[in-house]
Each structure stands twice: as C-alpha cells, then as structure tokens.
C-alpha positions as a printed NumPy array, in Angstrom:
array([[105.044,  97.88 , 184.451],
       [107.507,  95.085, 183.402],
       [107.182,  91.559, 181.731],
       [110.451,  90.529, 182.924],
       [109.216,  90.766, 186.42 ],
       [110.865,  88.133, 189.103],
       [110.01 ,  87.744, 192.605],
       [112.755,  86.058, 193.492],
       [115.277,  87.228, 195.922],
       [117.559,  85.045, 196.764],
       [117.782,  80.901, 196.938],
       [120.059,  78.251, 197.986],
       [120.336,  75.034, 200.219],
       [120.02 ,  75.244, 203.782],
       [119.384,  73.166, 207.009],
       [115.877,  73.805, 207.992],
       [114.774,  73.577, 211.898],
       [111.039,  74.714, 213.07 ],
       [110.735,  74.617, 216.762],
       [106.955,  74.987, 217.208],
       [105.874,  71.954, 214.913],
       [107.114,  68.489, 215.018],
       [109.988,  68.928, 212.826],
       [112.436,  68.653, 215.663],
       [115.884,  67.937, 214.041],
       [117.212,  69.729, 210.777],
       [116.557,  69.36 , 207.676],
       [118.02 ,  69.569, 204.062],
       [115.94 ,  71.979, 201.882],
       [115.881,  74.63 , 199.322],
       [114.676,  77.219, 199.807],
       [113.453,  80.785, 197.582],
       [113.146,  83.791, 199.512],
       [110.358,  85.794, 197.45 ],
       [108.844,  89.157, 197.676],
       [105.365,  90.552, 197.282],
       [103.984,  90.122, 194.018],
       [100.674,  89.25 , 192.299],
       [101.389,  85.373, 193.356],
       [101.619,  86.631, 196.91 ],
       [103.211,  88.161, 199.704],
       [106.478,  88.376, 201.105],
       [106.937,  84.696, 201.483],
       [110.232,  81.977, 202.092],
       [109.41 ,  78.628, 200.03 ],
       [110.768,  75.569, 201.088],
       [111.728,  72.513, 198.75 ],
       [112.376,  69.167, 198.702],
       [115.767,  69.98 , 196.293],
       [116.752,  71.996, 193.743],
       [115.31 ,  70.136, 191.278],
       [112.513,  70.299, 192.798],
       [112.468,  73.703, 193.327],
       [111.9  ,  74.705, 188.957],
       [108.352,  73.383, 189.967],
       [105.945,  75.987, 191.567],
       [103.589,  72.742, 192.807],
       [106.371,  71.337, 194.651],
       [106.307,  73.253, 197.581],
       [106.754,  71.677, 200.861],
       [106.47 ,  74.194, 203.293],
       [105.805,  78.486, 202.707],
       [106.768,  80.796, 205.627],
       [104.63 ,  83.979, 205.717],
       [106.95 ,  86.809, 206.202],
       [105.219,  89.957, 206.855],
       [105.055,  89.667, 209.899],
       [108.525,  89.12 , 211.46 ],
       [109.953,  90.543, 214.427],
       [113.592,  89.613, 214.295],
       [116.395,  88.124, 212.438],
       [119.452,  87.469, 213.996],
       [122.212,  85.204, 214.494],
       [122.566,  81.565, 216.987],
       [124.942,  81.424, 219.727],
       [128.17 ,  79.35 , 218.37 ],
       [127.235,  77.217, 221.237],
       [124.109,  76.632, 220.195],
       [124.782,  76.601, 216.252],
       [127.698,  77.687, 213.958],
       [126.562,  79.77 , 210.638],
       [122.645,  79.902, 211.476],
       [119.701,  82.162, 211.639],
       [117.257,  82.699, 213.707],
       [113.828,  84.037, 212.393],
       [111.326,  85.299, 214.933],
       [107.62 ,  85.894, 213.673],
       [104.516,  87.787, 215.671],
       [102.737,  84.576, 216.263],
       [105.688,  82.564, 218.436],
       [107.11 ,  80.792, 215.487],
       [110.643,  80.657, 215.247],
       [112.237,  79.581, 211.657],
       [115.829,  78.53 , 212.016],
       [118.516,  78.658, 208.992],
       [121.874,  77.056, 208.692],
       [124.283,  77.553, 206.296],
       [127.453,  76.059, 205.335],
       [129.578,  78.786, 206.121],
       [130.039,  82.79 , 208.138],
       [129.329,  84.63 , 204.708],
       [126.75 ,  82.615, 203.027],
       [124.561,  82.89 , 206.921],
       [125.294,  86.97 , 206.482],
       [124.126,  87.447, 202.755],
       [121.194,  85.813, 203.952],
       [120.703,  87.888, 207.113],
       [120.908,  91.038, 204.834],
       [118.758,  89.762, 202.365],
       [116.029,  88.774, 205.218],
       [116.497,  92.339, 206.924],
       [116.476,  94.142, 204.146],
       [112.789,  92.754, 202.636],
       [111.118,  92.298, 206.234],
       [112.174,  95.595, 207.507],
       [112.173,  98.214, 204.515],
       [113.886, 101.266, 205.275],
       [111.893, 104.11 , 206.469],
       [112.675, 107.688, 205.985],
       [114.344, 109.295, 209.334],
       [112.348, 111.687, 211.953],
       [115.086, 114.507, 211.41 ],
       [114.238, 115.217, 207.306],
       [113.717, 118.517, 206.503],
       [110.271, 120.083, 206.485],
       [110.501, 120.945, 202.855],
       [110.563, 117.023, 201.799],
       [108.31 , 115.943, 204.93 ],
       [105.119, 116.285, 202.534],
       [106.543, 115.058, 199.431],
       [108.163, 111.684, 201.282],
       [105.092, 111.007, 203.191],
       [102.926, 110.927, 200.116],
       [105.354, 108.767, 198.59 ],
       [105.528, 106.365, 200.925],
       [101.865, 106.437, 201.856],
       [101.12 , 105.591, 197.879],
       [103.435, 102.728, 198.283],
       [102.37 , 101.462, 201.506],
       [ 98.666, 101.523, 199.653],
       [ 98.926,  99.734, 197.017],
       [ 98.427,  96.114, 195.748],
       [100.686,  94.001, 193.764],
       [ 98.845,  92.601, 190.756],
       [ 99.165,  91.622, 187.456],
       [ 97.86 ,  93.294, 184.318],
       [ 96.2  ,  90.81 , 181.548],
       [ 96.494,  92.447, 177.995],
       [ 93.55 ,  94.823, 177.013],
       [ 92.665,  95.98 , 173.669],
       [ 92.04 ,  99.368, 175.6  ],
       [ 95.63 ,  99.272, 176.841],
       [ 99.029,  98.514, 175.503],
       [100.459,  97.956, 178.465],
       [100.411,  94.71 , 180.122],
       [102.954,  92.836, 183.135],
       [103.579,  93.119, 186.985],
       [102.074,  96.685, 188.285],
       [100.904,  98.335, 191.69 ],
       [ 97.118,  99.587, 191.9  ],
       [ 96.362, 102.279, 194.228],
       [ 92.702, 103.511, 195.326],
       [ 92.519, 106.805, 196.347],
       [ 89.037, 109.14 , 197.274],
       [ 88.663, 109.678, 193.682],
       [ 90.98 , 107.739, 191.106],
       [ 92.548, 104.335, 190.634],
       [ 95.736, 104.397, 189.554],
       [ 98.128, 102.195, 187.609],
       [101.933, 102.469, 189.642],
       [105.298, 100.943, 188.237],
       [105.979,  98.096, 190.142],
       [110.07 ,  98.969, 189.906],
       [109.651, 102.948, 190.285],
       [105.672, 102.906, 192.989],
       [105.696, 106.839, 192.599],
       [105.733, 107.153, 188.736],
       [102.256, 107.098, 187.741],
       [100.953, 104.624, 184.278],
       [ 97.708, 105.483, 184.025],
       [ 94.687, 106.772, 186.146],
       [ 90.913, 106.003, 186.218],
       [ 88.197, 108.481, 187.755],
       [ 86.498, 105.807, 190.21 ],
       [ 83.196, 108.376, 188.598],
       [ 84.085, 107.07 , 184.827],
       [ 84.078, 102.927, 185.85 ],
       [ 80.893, 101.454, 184.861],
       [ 81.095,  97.994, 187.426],
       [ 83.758,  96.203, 189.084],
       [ 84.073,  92.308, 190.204],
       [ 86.233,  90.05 , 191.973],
       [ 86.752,  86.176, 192.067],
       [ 89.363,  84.376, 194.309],
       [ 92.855,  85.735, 192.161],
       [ 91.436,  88.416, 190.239],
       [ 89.571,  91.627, 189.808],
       [ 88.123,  92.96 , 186.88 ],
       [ 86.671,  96.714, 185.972],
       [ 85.169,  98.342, 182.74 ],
       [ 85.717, 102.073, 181.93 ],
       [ 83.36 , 103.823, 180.497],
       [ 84.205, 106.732, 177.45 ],
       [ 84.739, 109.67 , 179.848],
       [ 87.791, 107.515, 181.22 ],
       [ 91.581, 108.256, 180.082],
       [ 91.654, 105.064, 178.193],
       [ 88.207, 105.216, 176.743],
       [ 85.886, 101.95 , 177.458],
       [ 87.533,  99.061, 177.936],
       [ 87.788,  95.801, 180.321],
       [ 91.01 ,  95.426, 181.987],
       [ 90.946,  92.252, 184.586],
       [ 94.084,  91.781, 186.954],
       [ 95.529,  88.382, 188.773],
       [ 96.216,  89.282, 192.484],
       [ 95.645,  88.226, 195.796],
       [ 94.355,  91.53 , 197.521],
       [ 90.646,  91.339, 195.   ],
       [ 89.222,  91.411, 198.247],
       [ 90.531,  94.897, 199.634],
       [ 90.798,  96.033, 196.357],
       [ 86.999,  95.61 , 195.849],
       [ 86.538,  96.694, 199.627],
       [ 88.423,  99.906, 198.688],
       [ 86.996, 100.635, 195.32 ],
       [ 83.192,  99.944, 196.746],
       [ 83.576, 102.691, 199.875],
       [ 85.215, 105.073, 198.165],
       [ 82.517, 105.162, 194.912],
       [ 79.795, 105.086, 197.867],
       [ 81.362, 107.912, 199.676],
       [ 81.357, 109.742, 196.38 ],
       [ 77.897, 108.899, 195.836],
       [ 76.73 , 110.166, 199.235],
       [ 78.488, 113.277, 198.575],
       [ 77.22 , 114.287, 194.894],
       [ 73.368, 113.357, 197.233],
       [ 73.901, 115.617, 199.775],
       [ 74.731, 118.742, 197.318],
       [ 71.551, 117.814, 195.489],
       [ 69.668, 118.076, 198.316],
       [ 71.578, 121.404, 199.318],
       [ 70.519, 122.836, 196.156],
       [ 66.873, 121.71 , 196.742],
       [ 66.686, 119.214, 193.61 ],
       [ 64.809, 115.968, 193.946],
       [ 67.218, 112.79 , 195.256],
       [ 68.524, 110.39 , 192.813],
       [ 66.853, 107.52 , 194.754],
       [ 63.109, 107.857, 195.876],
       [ 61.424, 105.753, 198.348],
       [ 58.22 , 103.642, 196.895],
       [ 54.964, 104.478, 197.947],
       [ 55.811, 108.425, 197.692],
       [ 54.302, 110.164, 194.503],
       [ 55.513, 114.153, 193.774],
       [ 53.532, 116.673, 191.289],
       [ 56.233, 118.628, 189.023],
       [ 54.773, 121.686, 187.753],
       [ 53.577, 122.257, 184.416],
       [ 54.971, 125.32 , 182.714],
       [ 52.626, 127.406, 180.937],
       [ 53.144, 127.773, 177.625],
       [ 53.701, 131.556, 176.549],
       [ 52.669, 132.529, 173.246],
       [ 55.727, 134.127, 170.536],
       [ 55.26 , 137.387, 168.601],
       [ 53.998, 135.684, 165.823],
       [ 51.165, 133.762, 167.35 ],
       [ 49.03 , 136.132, 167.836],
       [ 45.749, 135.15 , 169.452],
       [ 42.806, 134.874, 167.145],
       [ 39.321, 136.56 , 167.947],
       [ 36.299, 134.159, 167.986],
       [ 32.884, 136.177, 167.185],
       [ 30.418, 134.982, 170.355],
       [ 27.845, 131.972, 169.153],
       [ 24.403, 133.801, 168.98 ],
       [ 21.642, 132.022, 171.16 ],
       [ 19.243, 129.476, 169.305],
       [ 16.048, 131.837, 170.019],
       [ 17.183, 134.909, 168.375],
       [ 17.986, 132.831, 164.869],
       [ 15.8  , 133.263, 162.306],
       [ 14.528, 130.817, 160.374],
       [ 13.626, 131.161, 156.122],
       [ 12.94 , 129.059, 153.942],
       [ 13.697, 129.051, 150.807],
       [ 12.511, 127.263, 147.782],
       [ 15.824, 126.123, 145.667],
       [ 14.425, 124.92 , 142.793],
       [ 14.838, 127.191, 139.717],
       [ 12.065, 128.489, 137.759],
       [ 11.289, 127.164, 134.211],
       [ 12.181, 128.987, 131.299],
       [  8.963, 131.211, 129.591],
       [  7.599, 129.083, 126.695],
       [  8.189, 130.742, 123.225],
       [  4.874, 132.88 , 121.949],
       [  2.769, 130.882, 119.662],
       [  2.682, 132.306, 116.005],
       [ -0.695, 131.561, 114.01 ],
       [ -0.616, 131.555, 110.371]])
C-alpha cells in the first residue's frame, strides 16, 4: 500500500515510426513508458512534447503492451540507435534515439516490464511450492486503488487477489506480503461501475462493517471472480445440507412441507389433575327448596 505510488518508468523524446497505420515517416514525440496500475495496464504514451506530456488528456497515441513478442534492435542499414517493438497482433512500434546508450536503456527498460523474469525449471523442490504460490498470487491479482474508509486506515495503490474463500488486500511494492483479508462468507454485496468496484463487510469480517470502494480497470473480472467463487461456496454449504437431510435454503413455489409438532411433555411439577366424571342429567335429583326465612314467633300477649 503506498501514496507515493508512480507508474512511470521511464520517459524521454524519441522518433516515432508505426508501420501498420498511415504514419509512414518519423515522428518527434514524447513518450512515458508506464506500468500496470489502477489507471491501466502496461502501456507506452505518446505526446505531442514535453510540455505536453504534464497533462494526462494530452495523449496522442497509447501502445498496449502486454502483449509483445519482441524487442530488439534495427539493422544500421536500416536505422542507427532504434528499436524495434513487435506486438501479437502484427503491429510493429519503432523507436529512435539520439544515440547507442540512450536506444539500450530503453531496450532494458522495455524487456525488463514486457517480459518479467520467471523463476528457472532447475529450482530446488523445497522452494518449488513456495515460488509457485508466489507467483501464482501475483499473476492473480488486480491493480487498483484504495479510496479512504472509515473502516480502514489504510488507503493508496494496492493489489486485490480472489481466492476460493478470501479477498485479500496485497502490497503493491512487496505482492506476497499480505494487508488485510476478507472471508468472501462475511461480505454482505458487491458492485461494479466502469473504474470501480465497491464491497461492504459485514461484523464477522477482520475489519468489522464497513464500505471500501476501489478505482481500477479489472471491476469486471474482479466482480466475475468474486460472483463464482461466493456461488461455488454457496453450492457447497447446499449440498452438505442436503447430505445431512435438512431442508434446502431455497424452495421451489408451489411445494408446501408439514414440520412436525413436538409434543409437549409435562415437568415433575405439573402433575396432571384428576377431573371427577360429569354425572348424566337423568340420575340428578331435583329439590326444591323454599329460601325464604321464617318469621320470628310473636311475643305472648299479657292481660291485665
């Protein structure tokens, strides 16, 4: 993770030549050789001048380099101090320079970006594993661009990498150390637009919830890679359910199921209470009574 990020390589005038269009006769240009980033791939940007060259929007011409299948150096005869670059799809970029050294720095600095050095076939088997994985998290992840997050104190240039189970967060100077990691299982959503892609953790993530949105180019196979890998998950916690003979997490319509009621068993201290049987209405008898209370007796009368 870095602020001080540049994707700049190397830059200087040259005399530009492109055989396949109509730009048959060189050129004066500037030009920036630049490597992947969030802003795009490895890339050679052509401008008007060097003045013109402090302004992104100014670009006259951009060379897609990840494809290239040679660089290497014009006959004398056919000209002194130049460059030939030969790309997958026929086109052929040609470079001249003023003079022998200048042409080699830059044939170095081409070689070196569009053909990355790769580990040699005779390693020993003890570092076979450990170099493979290191190389295959590099190959596998996607420049981008962190925007600051109130979840997050980090913020800059970064690699993400999607694995089966985790995104993680890789130093764009150092790919195999590690930031931060996200269980693709704690992310509640995910989006993409055109130059960005945007997730929200949930609370069972490392960095608690949180939206963290990154400026890139690859949204689209980051979203691609993110979306298979959370269905594959899916489809896997499904099947064990069903192993285990539990009910699927999506039902079709039109399909009721009964779930058993369990009975309710009765504690210690409830103990069941004995109702006396209701007597039939025949065998009641029926008396009636007179509630009224007698009257007092009178006093006797006395006679004088």
């Amino acid at each position: 993770m870095s602020l001080n990020f540049t994707d700049m390589v190397k830059q200087g005038p040259v005399k530009l030549k492109q055989r396949n269009t109509a730009m048959a006769f060189w050129k004066s240009r500037y030009v920036i050789l630049r490597k992947a980033s969030s802003r795009g791939a490895l890339r050679l940007e052509c401008y008007r001048s060097e003045r013109m060259s402090q302004l992104t929007d100014n670009v006259t011409k951009t060379f897609d380099l990840t494809k290239v299948r040679s660089v290497t150096l014009l006959p004398p005869n056919v000209k002194r101090n130049a460059l030939s670059i030969n790309c997958n799809d026929e086109t052929l970029i040609h470079l001249a320079f003023d003079n022998e050294s200048e042409a080699t720095t830059w044939q170095v600095a081409l070689q070196s970006n569009c053909f990355p050095p790769t580990r040699p076939l005779t390693a020993p088997l003890a570092m076979d594993l450990l170099s493979c994985a290191s190389e295959s998290s590099s190959r596998d992840a996607f420049n981008a661009y962190l925007l600051p997050s109130a979840s997050l104190s980090m913020t800059g240039e970064c690699l993400l990498q999607c694995t089966t189970e985790t995104l993680f967060l890789l130093d764009v100077e150092n790919p195999k150390r590690r930031l931060v990691g996200w269980s693709l299982s704690a992310i509640r959503r995910y989006g993409k637009d055109i130059n960005r892609f945007t997730f929200e953790s949930g609370r069972c993530s490392s960095t608690g919830e949180g939206i963290f949105i990154f400026n890139t180019i690859h949204s689209e196979e980051i979203y691609a890679k993110i979306h298979n890998a959370s269905l594959a998950i899916s489809n896997a916690y499904r099947l064990n359910d069903n192993e285990q003979g539990s009910f699927p997490a999506h039902r079709p319509l039109g399909k009721t199921e009964t779930f058993p009621i369990p009975q309710r068993n009765p504690s210690v201290d409830e103990a069941p209470v004995a109702v006396p049987p209701r007597r039939p209405a025949s065998s009641r008898s029926h008396v009636t009574m007179d509630r009224r209370r007698p009257l007092p007796p009178s006093p006797p009368t006395q006679h004088t």
